[in-house]
Short mmCIF file of C-alpha atoms in Angstrom, two decimals:
data_model
loop_
_atom_site.label_atom_id
_atom_site.label_comp_id
_atom_site.label_asym_id
_atom_site.label_seq_id
_atom_site.Cartn_x
_atom_site.Cartn_y
_atom_site.Cartn_z
CA THR A 28 -13.74 -3.86 10.21
CA GLN A 29 -10.45 -3.33 11.98
CA LEU A 30 -9.09 0.14 12.50
CA LEU A 31 -5.45 1.08 12.13
CA GLU A 32 -4.38 4.53 13.27
CA GLN A 33 -1.16 6.32 12.50
CA SER A 34 0.21 9.35 14.30
CA PRO A 35 1.14 12.02 13.81
CA GLN A 36 -0.51 12.72 10.50
CA PHE A 37 2.14 15.30 9.56
CA LEU A 38 5.66 15.87 10.85
CA SER A 39 8.13 18.54 9.78
CA ILE A 40 11.62 18.53 11.28
CA GLN A 41 15.13 19.80 10.64
CA GLU A 42 17.89 17.63 9.27
CA GLY A 43 19.71 15.83 12.06
CA GLU A 44 16.73 15.54 14.41
CA ASN A 45 15.30 12.27 15.66
CA LEU A 46 11.67 11.31 15.29
CA THR A 47 9.19 8.55 16.08
CA VAL A 48 5.93 7.71 14.33
CA TYR A 49 3.30 5.31 15.56
CA CYS A 50 0.84 2.74 14.32
CA ASN A 51 -1.92 1.43 16.59
CA SER A 52 -4.85 -0.95 16.57
CA SER A 53 -7.31 -2.12 19.20
CA SER A 54 -6.86 -5.71 18.01
CA VAL A 55 -3.89 -8.04 17.88
CA PHE A 56 -1.95 -8.05 14.63
CA SER A 57 -0.74 -11.23 12.98
CA SER A 58 1.93 -9.21 11.23
CA LEU A 59 2.65 -5.62 10.42
CA GLN A 60 4.53 -3.97 7.57
CA TRP A 61 6.05 -0.52 7.21
CA TYR A 62 6.32 1.15 3.82
CA ARG A 63 7.75 4.42 2.57
CA GLN A 64 6.18 6.23 -0.35
CA GLU A 65 7.89 9.07 -2.16
CA PRO A 66 5.87 11.65 -4.10
CA GLY A 67 4.56 10.27 -7.38
CA GLU A 68 5.69 6.72 -6.65
CA GLY A 69 4.22 3.56 -5.17
CA PRO A 70 4.97 2.46 -1.59
CA VAL A 71 8.16 0.51 -1.01
CA LEU A 72 8.26 -2.21 1.64
CA LEU A 73 10.71 -1.45 4.46
CA VAL A 74 10.15 -4.20 6.99
CA THR A 75 7.77 -6.83 8.39
CA VAL A 76 7.41 -7.48 12.12
CA VAL A 77 5.71 -10.57 13.45
CA THR A 78 6.83 -11.35 17.01
CA GLY A 79 5.73 -9.28 20.01
CA GLY A 80 8.60 -7.14 21.28
CA GLU A 81 10.52 -7.58 18.05
CA VAL A 82 12.99 -4.86 17.08
CA LYS A 83 14.40 -4.54 13.58
CA LYS A 84 16.94 -2.04 12.32
CA LEU A 85 17.46 -0.76 8.83
CA LYS A 86 20.40 1.69 8.89
CA ARG A 87 19.04 4.74 10.78
CA LEU A 88 15.51 3.31 11.01
CA THR A 89 14.43 1.25 14.02
CA PHE A 90 11.13 -0.62 13.96
CA GLN A 91 9.55 -1.96 17.11
CA PHE A 92 6.53 -4.22 17.52
CA GLY A 93 4.67 -3.91 20.80
CA ASP A 94 4.72 -6.79 23.27
CA ALA A 95 0.98 -7.23 22.87
CA ARG A 96 1.23 -6.97 19.06
CA LYS A 97 -1.30 -4.13 18.96
CA ASP A 98 1.10 -1.32 18.11
CA SER A 99 4.32 -0.51 16.35
CA SER A 100 6.71 2.39 16.10
CA LEU A 101 9.25 3.62 13.61
CA HIS A 102 12.15 5.67 14.94
CA ILE A 103 14.49 7.57 12.64
CA THR A 104 17.82 8.76 13.98
CA ALA A 105 19.50 11.86 12.54
CA ALA A 106 16.89 12.39 9.85
CA GLN A 107 18.04 13.42 6.39
CA PRO A 108 16.15 15.16 3.57
CA GLY A 109 16.15 11.83 1.73
CA ASP A 110 13.90 10.43 4.48
CA THR A 111 11.11 12.75 3.34
CA GLY A 112 8.01 10.81 2.32
CA LEU A 113 4.80 9.18 3.43
CA TYR A 114 5.31 6.38 5.96
CA LEU A 115 2.56 3.80 5.87
CA CYS A 116 1.93 0.90 8.16
CA ALA A 117 -0.17 -2.05 7.06
CA GLY A 118 -1.45 -4.72 9.37
CA ASP A 119 -3.22 -8.01 9.12
CA TRP A 120 -5.26 -9.52 11.86
CA LEU A 121 -6.13 -13.04 12.97
CA ASP A 122 -9.33 -13.00 10.87
CA ASN A 123 -7.20 -12.32 7.74
CA ASP A 124 -8.47 -8.77 7.43
CA MET A 125 -5.69 -6.51 6.15
CA ARG A 126 -5.54 -2.79 5.71
CA PHE A 127 -3.29 0.23 5.49
CA GLY A 128 -3.13 3.22 7.78
CA ALA A 129 -3.55 6.73 6.39
CA GLY A 130 0.15 7.40 6.87
CA THR A 131 2.49 9.94 8.43
CA ARG A 132 3.77 12.54 6.01
CA LEU A 133 7.34 13.40 7.01
CA THR A 134 9.24 16.43 5.75
CA VAL A 135 12.91 16.80 6.65
CA LYS A 136 14.24 20.26 5.96
CA PRO A 137 17.92 20.80 5.11
CA ASP B 174 14.16 -7.34 -7.69
CA VAL B 175 10.41 -7.55 -8.03
CA LYS B 176 9.11 -5.32 -10.72
CA VAL B 177 5.52 -4.21 -11.00
CA THR B 178 4.65 -2.01 -13.94
CA GLN B 179 1.50 -0.07 -14.68
CA SER B 180 0.38 0.86 -18.16
CA SER B 181 0.18 4.63 -17.63
CA ARG B 182 1.54 7.11 -15.09
CA TYR B 183 -1.03 9.76 -15.94
CA LEU B 184 -4.43 9.40 -17.56
CA VAL B 185 -7.20 11.89 -18.30
CA LYS B 186 -10.62 10.56 -19.24
CA ARG B 187 -14.08 11.97 -19.69
CA THR B 188 -17.12 11.09 -17.61
CA GLY B 189 -18.82 7.98 -18.95
CA GLU B 190 -15.77 6.57 -20.72
CA LYS B 191 -14.64 3.00 -20.14
CA VAL B 192 -11.16 2.98 -18.65
CA PHE B 193 -8.64 0.15 -18.55
CA LEU B 194 -5.70 0.17 -16.15
CA GLU B 195 -3.21 -2.62 -16.62
CA CYS B 196 -0.64 -4.03 -14.24
CA VAL B 197 2.11 -6.56 -14.94
CA GLN B 198 4.45 -8.23 -12.44
CA ASP B 199 7.52 -10.27 -13.28
CA MET B 200 8.06 -12.29 -10.09
CA ASP B 201 5.51 -15.05 -10.59
CA HIS B 202 3.47 -13.83 -7.61
CA GLU B 203 0.12 -15.48 -7.03
CA ASN B 204 -1.56 -12.49 -5.38
CA MET B 205 -2.30 -9.20 -7.09
CA PHE B 206 -4.13 -6.16 -5.76
CA TRP B 207 -5.68 -2.91 -6.91
CA TYR B 208 -5.89 0.05 -4.53
CA ARG B 209 -6.89 3.64 -4.80
CA GLN B 210 -5.15 6.27 -2.72
CA ASP B 211 -6.77 9.54 -1.75
CA PRO B 212 -5.41 12.23 0.62
CA GLY B 213 -6.22 11.48 4.23
CA LEU B 214 -7.82 8.13 3.42
CA GLY B 215 -4.75 5.99 2.86
CA LEU B 216 -4.85 3.02 0.54
CA ARG B 217 -8.23 1.40 0.04
CA LEU B 218 -8.48 -2.03 -1.51
CA ILE B 219 -10.68 -2.26 -4.60
CA TYR B 220 -10.16 -5.88 -5.68
CA PHE B 221 -7.59 -8.59 -5.26
CA SER B 222 -6.84 -11.84 -7.02
CA TYR B 223 -5.11 -14.91 -5.57
CA ASP B 224 -4.95 -16.89 -8.80
CA VAL B 225 -5.67 -16.69 -12.51
CA LYS B 226 -9.36 -16.03 -13.17
CA MET B 227 -10.00 -15.65 -9.41
CA LYS B 228 -11.04 -12.36 -7.85
CA GLU B 229 -12.30 -11.08 -4.53
CA LYS B 230 -13.95 -7.78 -3.72
CA GLY B 231 -12.10 -5.42 -1.45
CA ASP B 232 -13.52 -2.55 0.56
CA ILE B 233 -14.66 -0.34 -2.34
CA PRO B 234 -15.48 -2.46 -5.44
CA GLU B 235 -18.47 -0.42 -6.60
CA GLY B 236 -17.96 1.03 -10.07
CA TYR B 237 -14.98 -1.22 -10.80
CA SER B 238 -14.35 -4.66 -12.25
CA VAL B 239 -11.16 -6.66 -12.75
CA SER B 240 -9.74 -9.29 -15.04
CA ARG B 241 -6.92 -11.76 -14.53
CA GLU B 242 -6.46 -13.98 -17.57
CA LYS B 243 -2.73 -14.54 -17.03
CA LYS B 244 -0.79 -14.88 -13.81
CA GLU B 245 1.40 -11.86 -14.44
CA ARG B 246 -1.35 -9.46 -15.52
CA PHE B 247 -4.19 -7.88 -13.53
CA SER B 248 -6.46 -5.32 -15.11
CA LEU B 249 -8.76 -2.81 -13.45
CA ILE B 250 -11.76 -1.62 -15.43
CA LEU B 251 -13.89 1.43 -14.80
CA GLU B 252 -17.05 0.60 -16.72
CA SER B 253 -18.29 4.20 -16.84
CA ALA B 254 -15.85 6.65 -15.34
CA SER B 255 -17.16 9.26 -12.95
CA THR B 256 -15.50 12.31 -11.43
CA ASN B 257 -15.42 10.68 -7.98
CA GLN B 258 -13.09 8.06 -9.42
CA THR B 259 -10.38 10.66 -9.89
CA SER B 260 -7.57 9.25 -7.79
CA MET B 261 -4.17 7.59 -7.68
CA TYR B 262 -4.49 3.89 -8.55
CA LEU B 263 -1.86 1.50 -7.26
CA CYS B 264 -1.30 -2.11 -8.25
CA ALA B 265 0.60 -4.54 -6.03
CA SER B 266 1.62 -8.17 -5.97
CA SER B 267 2.68 -10.61 -3.26
CA LEU B 268 3.47 -14.22 -2.54
CA PRO B 269 0.68 -16.61 -1.51
CA MET B 270 -1.29 -16.57 1.74
CA SER B 271 0.74 -19.36 3.28
CA GLY B 272 3.87 -17.28 2.85
CA ARG B 273 4.54 -13.61 2.98
CA ALA B 274 1.15 -12.63 1.65
CA TYR B 275 1.13 -9.23 3.22
CA GLU B 276 4.49 -8.08 1.94
CA GLN B 277 3.34 -6.29 -1.13
CA TYR B 278 5.33 -4.88 -4.02
CA PHE B 279 3.79 -1.87 -5.67
CA GLY B 280 3.85 -0.35 -9.10
CA PRO B 281 4.49 3.37 -9.58
CA GLY B 282 0.81 4.22 -9.72
CA THR B 283 -1.54 5.73 -12.27
CA ARG B 284 -2.92 9.16 -11.55
CA LEU B 285 -6.34 9.18 -13.16
CA THR B 286 -8.31 12.36 -13.69
CA VAL B 287 -11.93 12.11 -14.82
CA THR B 288 -13.35 15.35 -16.18
#
């Protein structure tokens, strides 16, 4: 069974601050997805990364896939209260195993 | 936009009852999934289906069964509900394995309480 770790588990910041959350595995990912989940709702897909070193941007969110495809980061610039939520990464590995991390719960205070 | 709907947002059942959770997707996706989500544990896969009448066990299938009689509908069944099945249940769908199988589209979830 593959393990997928997210850090930090909780993050509370002020509006306007920047932040980075991480997703790591000891094995090489085939692909990795990031989702955001708001309270009382299902997760919503934000992005998929596939190629080592890949960087994708979605407005103020920047997603990076590690060169070795074992880790990924999500950076938010100038966080807003609307960014509050649970950020989940989900990875699949070469043996077709797929699982979700436990998530980073982000709170952005006005 | 992909739309995945779940039959109930909130459900309260008694121990020993049979519980049906239904999920419908409107994007003709081959794959459908059922997860439960508990604090600190993330999403854990219960069952998934890659075609009508096909099903595969996930990480935690014990105490659950599923049914997929039509492509757009995937049902989760708790044969005899127990208090440790109190959780948020999430349904998802995706395109086939040869495509973007791991890009999943989720329903809003059903918060089930078993008393």
